[in-house]
Coordinates of C-alpha atoms and ligand atoms in Angstrom, one line a residue:
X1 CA 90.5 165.1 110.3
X2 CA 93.3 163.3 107.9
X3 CA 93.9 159.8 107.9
X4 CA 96.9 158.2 109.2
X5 CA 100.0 158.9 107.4
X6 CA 102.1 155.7 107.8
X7 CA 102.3 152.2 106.8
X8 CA 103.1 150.8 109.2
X9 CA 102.2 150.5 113.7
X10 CA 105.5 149.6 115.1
X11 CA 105.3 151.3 118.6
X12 CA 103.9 154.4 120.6
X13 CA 107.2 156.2 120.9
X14 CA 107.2 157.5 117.2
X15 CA 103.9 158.5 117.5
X16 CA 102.5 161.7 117.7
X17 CA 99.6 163.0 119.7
X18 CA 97.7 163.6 116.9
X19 CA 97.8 159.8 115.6
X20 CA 96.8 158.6 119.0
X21 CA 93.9 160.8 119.0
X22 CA 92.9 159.9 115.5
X23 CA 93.2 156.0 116.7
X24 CA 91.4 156.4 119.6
X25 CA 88.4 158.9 118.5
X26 CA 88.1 155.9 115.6
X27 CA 88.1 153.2 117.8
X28 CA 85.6 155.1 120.4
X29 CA 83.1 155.2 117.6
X30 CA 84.0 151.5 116.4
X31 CA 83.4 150.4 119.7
X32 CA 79.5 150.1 119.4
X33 CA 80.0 147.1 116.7
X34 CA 81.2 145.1 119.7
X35 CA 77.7 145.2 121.3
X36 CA 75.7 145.0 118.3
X37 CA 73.5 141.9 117.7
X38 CA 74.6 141.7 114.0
X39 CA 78.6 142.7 114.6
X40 CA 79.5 143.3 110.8
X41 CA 80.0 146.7 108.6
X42 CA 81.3 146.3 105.1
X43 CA 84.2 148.4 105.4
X44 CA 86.9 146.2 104.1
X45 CA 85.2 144.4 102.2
X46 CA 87.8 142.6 99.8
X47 CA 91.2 143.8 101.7
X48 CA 93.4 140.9 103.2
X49 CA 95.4 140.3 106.3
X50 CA 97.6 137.5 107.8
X51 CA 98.3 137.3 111.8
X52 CA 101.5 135.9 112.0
X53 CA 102.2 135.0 115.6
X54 CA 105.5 133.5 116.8
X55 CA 104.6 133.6 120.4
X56 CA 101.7 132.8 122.1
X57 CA 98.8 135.2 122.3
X58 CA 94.6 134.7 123.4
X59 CA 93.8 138.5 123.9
X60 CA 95.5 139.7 121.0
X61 CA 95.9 137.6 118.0
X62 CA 91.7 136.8 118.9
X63 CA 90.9 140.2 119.0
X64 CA 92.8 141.0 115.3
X65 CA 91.1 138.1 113.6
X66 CA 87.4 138.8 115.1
X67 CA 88.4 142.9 114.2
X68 CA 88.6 142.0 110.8
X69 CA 85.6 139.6 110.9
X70 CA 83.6 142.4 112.3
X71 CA 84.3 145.5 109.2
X72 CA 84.3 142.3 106.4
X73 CA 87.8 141.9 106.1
X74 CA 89.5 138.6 105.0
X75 CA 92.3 137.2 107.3
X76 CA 94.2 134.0 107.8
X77 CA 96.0 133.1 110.7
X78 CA 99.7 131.4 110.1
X79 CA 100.3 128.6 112.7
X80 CA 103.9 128.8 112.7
X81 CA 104.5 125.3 114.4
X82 CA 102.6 124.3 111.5
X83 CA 104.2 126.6 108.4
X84 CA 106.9 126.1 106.1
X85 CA 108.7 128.6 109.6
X86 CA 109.7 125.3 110.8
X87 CA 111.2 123.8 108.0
X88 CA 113.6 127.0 108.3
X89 CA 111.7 129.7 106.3
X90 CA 112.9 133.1 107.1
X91 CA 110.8 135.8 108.5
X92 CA 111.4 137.8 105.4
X93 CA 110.5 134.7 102.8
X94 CA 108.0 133.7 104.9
X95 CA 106.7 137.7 104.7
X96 CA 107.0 138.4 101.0
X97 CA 105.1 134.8 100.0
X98 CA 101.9 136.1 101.8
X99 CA 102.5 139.3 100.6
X100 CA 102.6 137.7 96.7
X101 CA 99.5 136.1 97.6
X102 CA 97.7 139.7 97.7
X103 CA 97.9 140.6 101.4
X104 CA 97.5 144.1 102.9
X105 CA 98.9 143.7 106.2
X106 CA 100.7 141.7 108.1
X107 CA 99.8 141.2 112.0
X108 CA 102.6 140.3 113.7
X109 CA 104.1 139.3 117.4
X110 CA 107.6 137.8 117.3
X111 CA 110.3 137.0 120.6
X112 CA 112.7 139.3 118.8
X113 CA 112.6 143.2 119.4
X114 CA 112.7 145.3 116.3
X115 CA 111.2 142.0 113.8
X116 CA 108.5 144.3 113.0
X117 CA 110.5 147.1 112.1
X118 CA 112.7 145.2 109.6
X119 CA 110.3 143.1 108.1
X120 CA 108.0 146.9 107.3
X121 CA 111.4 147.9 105.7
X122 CA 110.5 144.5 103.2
X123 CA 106.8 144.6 102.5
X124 CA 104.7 147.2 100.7
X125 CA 101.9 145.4 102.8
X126 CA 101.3 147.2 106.3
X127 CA 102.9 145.6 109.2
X128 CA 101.6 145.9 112.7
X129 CA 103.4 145.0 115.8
X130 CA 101.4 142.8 118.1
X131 CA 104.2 142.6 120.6
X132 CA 107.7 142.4 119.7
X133 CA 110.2 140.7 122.5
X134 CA 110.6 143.6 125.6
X135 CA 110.4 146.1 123.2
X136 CA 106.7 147.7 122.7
X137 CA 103.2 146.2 122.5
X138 CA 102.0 149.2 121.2
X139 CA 98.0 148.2 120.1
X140 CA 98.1 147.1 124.4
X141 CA 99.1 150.3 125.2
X142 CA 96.4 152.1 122.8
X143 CA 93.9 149.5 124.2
X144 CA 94.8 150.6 127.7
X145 CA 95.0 154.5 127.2
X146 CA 91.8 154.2 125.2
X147 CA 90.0 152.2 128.7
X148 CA 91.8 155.2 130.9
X149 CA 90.6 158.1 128.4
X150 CA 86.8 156.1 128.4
X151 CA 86.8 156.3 132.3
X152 CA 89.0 159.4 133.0
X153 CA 87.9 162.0 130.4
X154 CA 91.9 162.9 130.0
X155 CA 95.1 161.6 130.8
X156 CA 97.2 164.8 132.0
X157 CA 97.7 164.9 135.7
X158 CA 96.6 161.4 136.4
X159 CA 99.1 159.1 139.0
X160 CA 99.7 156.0 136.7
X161 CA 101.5 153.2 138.7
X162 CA 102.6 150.3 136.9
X163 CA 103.4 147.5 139.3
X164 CA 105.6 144.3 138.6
X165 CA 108.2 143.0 136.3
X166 CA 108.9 146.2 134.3
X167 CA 112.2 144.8 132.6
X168 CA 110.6 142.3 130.8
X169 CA 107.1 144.2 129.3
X170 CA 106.7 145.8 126.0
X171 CA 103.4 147.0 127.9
X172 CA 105.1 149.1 130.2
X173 CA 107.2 150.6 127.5
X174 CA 104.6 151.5 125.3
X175 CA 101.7 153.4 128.5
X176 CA 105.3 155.4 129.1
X177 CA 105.7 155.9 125.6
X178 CA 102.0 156.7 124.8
X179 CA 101.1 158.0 128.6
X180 CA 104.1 160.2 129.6
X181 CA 103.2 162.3 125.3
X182 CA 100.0 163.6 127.1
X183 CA 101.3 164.9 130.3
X184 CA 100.7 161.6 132.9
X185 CA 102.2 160.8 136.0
X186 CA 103.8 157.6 135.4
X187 CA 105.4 155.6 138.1
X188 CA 106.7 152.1 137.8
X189 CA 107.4 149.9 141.1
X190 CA 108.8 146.3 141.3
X191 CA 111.8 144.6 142.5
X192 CA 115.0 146.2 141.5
X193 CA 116.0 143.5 139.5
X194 CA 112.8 143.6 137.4
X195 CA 113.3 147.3 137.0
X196 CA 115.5 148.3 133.9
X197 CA 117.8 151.1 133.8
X198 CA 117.3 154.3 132.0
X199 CA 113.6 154.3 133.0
X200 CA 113.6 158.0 134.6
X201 CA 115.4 159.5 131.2
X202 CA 111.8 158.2 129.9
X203 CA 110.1 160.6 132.4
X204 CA 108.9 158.6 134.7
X205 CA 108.9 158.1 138.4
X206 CA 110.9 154.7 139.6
X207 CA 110.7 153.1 142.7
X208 CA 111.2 149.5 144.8
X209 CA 108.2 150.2 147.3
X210 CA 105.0 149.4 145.8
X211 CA 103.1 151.7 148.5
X212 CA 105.1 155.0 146.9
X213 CA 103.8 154.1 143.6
X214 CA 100.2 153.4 144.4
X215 CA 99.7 156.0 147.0
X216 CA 97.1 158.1 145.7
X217 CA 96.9 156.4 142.0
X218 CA 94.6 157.4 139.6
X219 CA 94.9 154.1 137.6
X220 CA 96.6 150.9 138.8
X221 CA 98.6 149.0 136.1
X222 CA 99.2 145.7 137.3
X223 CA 101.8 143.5 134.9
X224 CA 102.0 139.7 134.7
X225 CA 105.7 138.3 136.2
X226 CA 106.5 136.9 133.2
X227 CA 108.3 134.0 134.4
X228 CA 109.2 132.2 130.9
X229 CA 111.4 134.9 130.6
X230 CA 113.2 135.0 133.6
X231 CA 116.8 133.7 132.6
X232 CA 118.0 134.0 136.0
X233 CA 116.4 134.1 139.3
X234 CA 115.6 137.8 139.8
X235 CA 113.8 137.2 142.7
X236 CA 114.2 135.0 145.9
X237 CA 110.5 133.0 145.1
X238 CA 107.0 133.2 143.8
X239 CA 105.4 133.5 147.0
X240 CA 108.2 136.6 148.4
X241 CA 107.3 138.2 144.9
X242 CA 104.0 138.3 145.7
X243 CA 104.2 139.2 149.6
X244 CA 106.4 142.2 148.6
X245 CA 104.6 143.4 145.1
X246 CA 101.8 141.2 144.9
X247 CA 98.5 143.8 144.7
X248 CA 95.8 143.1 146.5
X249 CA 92.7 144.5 148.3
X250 CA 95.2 145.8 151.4
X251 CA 97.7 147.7 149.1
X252 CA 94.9 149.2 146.9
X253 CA 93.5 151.3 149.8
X254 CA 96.4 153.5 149.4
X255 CA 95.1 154.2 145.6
X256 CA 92.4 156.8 144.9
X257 CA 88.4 155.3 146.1
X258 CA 87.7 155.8 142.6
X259 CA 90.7 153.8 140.5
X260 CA 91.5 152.4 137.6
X261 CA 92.4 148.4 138.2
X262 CA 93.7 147.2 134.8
X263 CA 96.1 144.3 133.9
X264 CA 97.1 143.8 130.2
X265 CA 96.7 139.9 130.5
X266 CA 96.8 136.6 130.9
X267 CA 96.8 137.1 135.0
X268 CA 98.7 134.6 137.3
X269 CA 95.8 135.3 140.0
X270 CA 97.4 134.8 143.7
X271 CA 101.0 136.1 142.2
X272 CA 100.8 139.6 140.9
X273 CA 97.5 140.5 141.5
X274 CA 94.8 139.3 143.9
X275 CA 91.8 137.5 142.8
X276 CA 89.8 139.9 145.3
X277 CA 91.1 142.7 143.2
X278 CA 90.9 141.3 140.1
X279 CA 87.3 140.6 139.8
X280 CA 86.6 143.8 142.4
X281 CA 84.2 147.0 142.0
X282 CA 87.4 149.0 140.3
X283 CA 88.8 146.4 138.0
X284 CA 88.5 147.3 134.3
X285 CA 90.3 144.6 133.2
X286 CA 87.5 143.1 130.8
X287 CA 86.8 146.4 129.7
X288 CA 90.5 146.5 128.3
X289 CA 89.1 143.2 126.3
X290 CA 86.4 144.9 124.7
X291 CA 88.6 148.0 124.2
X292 CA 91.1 145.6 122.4
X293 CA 88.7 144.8 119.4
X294 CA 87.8 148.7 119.3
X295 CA 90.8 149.4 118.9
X296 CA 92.4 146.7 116.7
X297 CA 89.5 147.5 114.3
X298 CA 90.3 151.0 114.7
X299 CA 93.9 150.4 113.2
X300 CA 92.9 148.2 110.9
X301 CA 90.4 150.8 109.2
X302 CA 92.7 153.9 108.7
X303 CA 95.3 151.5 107.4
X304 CA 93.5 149.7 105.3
X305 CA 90.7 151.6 104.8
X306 CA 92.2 154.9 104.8
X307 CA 89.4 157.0 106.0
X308 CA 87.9 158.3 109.6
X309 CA 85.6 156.9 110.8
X310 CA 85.1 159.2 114.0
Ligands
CP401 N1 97.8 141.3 126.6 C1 98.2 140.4 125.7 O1 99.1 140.7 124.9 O2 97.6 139.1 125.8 P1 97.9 137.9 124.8 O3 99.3 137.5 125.1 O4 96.9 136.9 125.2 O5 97.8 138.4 123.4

């Protein structure tokens, strides 16, 4: 099998089937490191990457720097709080100094959809989009396809419901992006003012009751209400959100015995999603951890690396 053939990750929409299979099937057989008592392959030995994070992040920017750690790479993380960002740097300057300091990639999450995208159009170095405003957080939705295809064997014909504040998450966008290339029943269910429009042109299934989306689900997607970004009140309070969309161990009978439970992270436990549930017999949620190192590693082997290692 090829390597990849771009530069750059951006998202999961201008991916083909192919890539994804080439990202998971590496990460699958990168996984095994994770577990290891000595985690470290020289791989990329001597290449370079910075994680460049303009909003917060545990899960993601973590998993990226102990990635790297794990196949030898070198990485620094920028603290932009701390960087030259806040004496009014631009993205771009800031971009092209690491990049003149021998970088290969640049990691990046930033509040503004489409950063990613222009800065790649600056560097020679790869960029990777670790989350980029409501636009796609597209190594979340390989991490959570790679947990489903783990678990599942396959992802055509399976019920995906992902419940909550749709409007707002670039991990929604990018499991219907990736999901929906493979043949998946996707349905997303949440209030009607957290659901955007234009949703069913994607090929999905869209609806306010949460019982239509989860009845017989294969895998239950459960998103954080991201309430930094609520501008506006979209909903009457925390406590009606979660009576009405909240999942719990009630609402997950109507899902298959044998379902997914997954939730991209960090959880507000007694809003969206149950505690009950979350630490329950079919939650995979920790898995989805794990699978974010595999993965991250994954992408930054064929890009850096350019080989296969599956
Ligand atoms: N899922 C996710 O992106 O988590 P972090 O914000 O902690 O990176």
């Amino acid at each position: 099998m090829a390597g990849l053939k771009r530069k750059d990750i951006l998202g999961l929409r201008e991916m083909s089937t192919e890539e994804i299979d080439l990202i998971l099937d590496t990460a699958d057989a990168l996984k095994d490191i994770v577990n290891r008592p000595i985690k470290k392959l020289p791989t990329l030995r001597g290449k370079s990457y910075v994680t460049l994070f303009y909003e917060n992040s545990t899960r993601t920017a973590k998993s990226f720097e102990l990635a790297g750690k794990y196949l030898s790479a070198d990485s620094i993380n920028i603290a932009v709080a701390s960087s030259s960002v806040a004496k009014g740097e631009t993205l771009v300057d800031t971009a092209r100094n690491l990049e003149a300091m021998g970088i290969d990639a640049v990691v990046m999450r930033h509040p503004m959809g489409g950063a990613p995208h222009f800065l790649a159009k600056h560097l020679k170095a790869s960029v990777i989009n670790a989350g980029d405003g409501m636009h796609e957080h597209p190594t979340q939705g390989l991490l959570d396809m790679l947990t489903i295809r783990q678990r599942k064997g396959a992802f055509k014909g399976l019920k995906v419901a992902i419940i909550g504040d749709i409007f707002h998450s670039r991990v929604a966008r990018s499991n219907v992006f990736g999901l929906t290339k493979y043949g998946a029943e996707v349905w997303v269910a949440g209030p009607s003012t957290l659901l955007p429009a234009g949703f069913e042109e994607l090929g999905v299934k869209v609806t306010t009751r949460v019982e239509e989306a989860l009845e017989g689900a294969d895998v239950v997607n459960v998103l954080r209400l991201q309430l930094e970004r609520q501008e506006k009140a979209l909903f009457p309070t925390v406590a009606e959100y979660s009576k009405f969309w909240g999942v719990g161990p009630e609402r997950l009978k109507l899902a298959k015995p044998d379902h997914l439970l997954m939730h991209p992270g960090p959880m507000n436990r007694g809003v969206e999603i149950a505690t009950a549930a979350a630490d329950g017999a079919q939650s995979v949620i920790l898995e989805q951890v794990t699978n974010g190192v595999a993965v991250r590693m994954a992408l930054l082997y064929l890009l850096l690396g350019g080989g296969d290692a599956a």
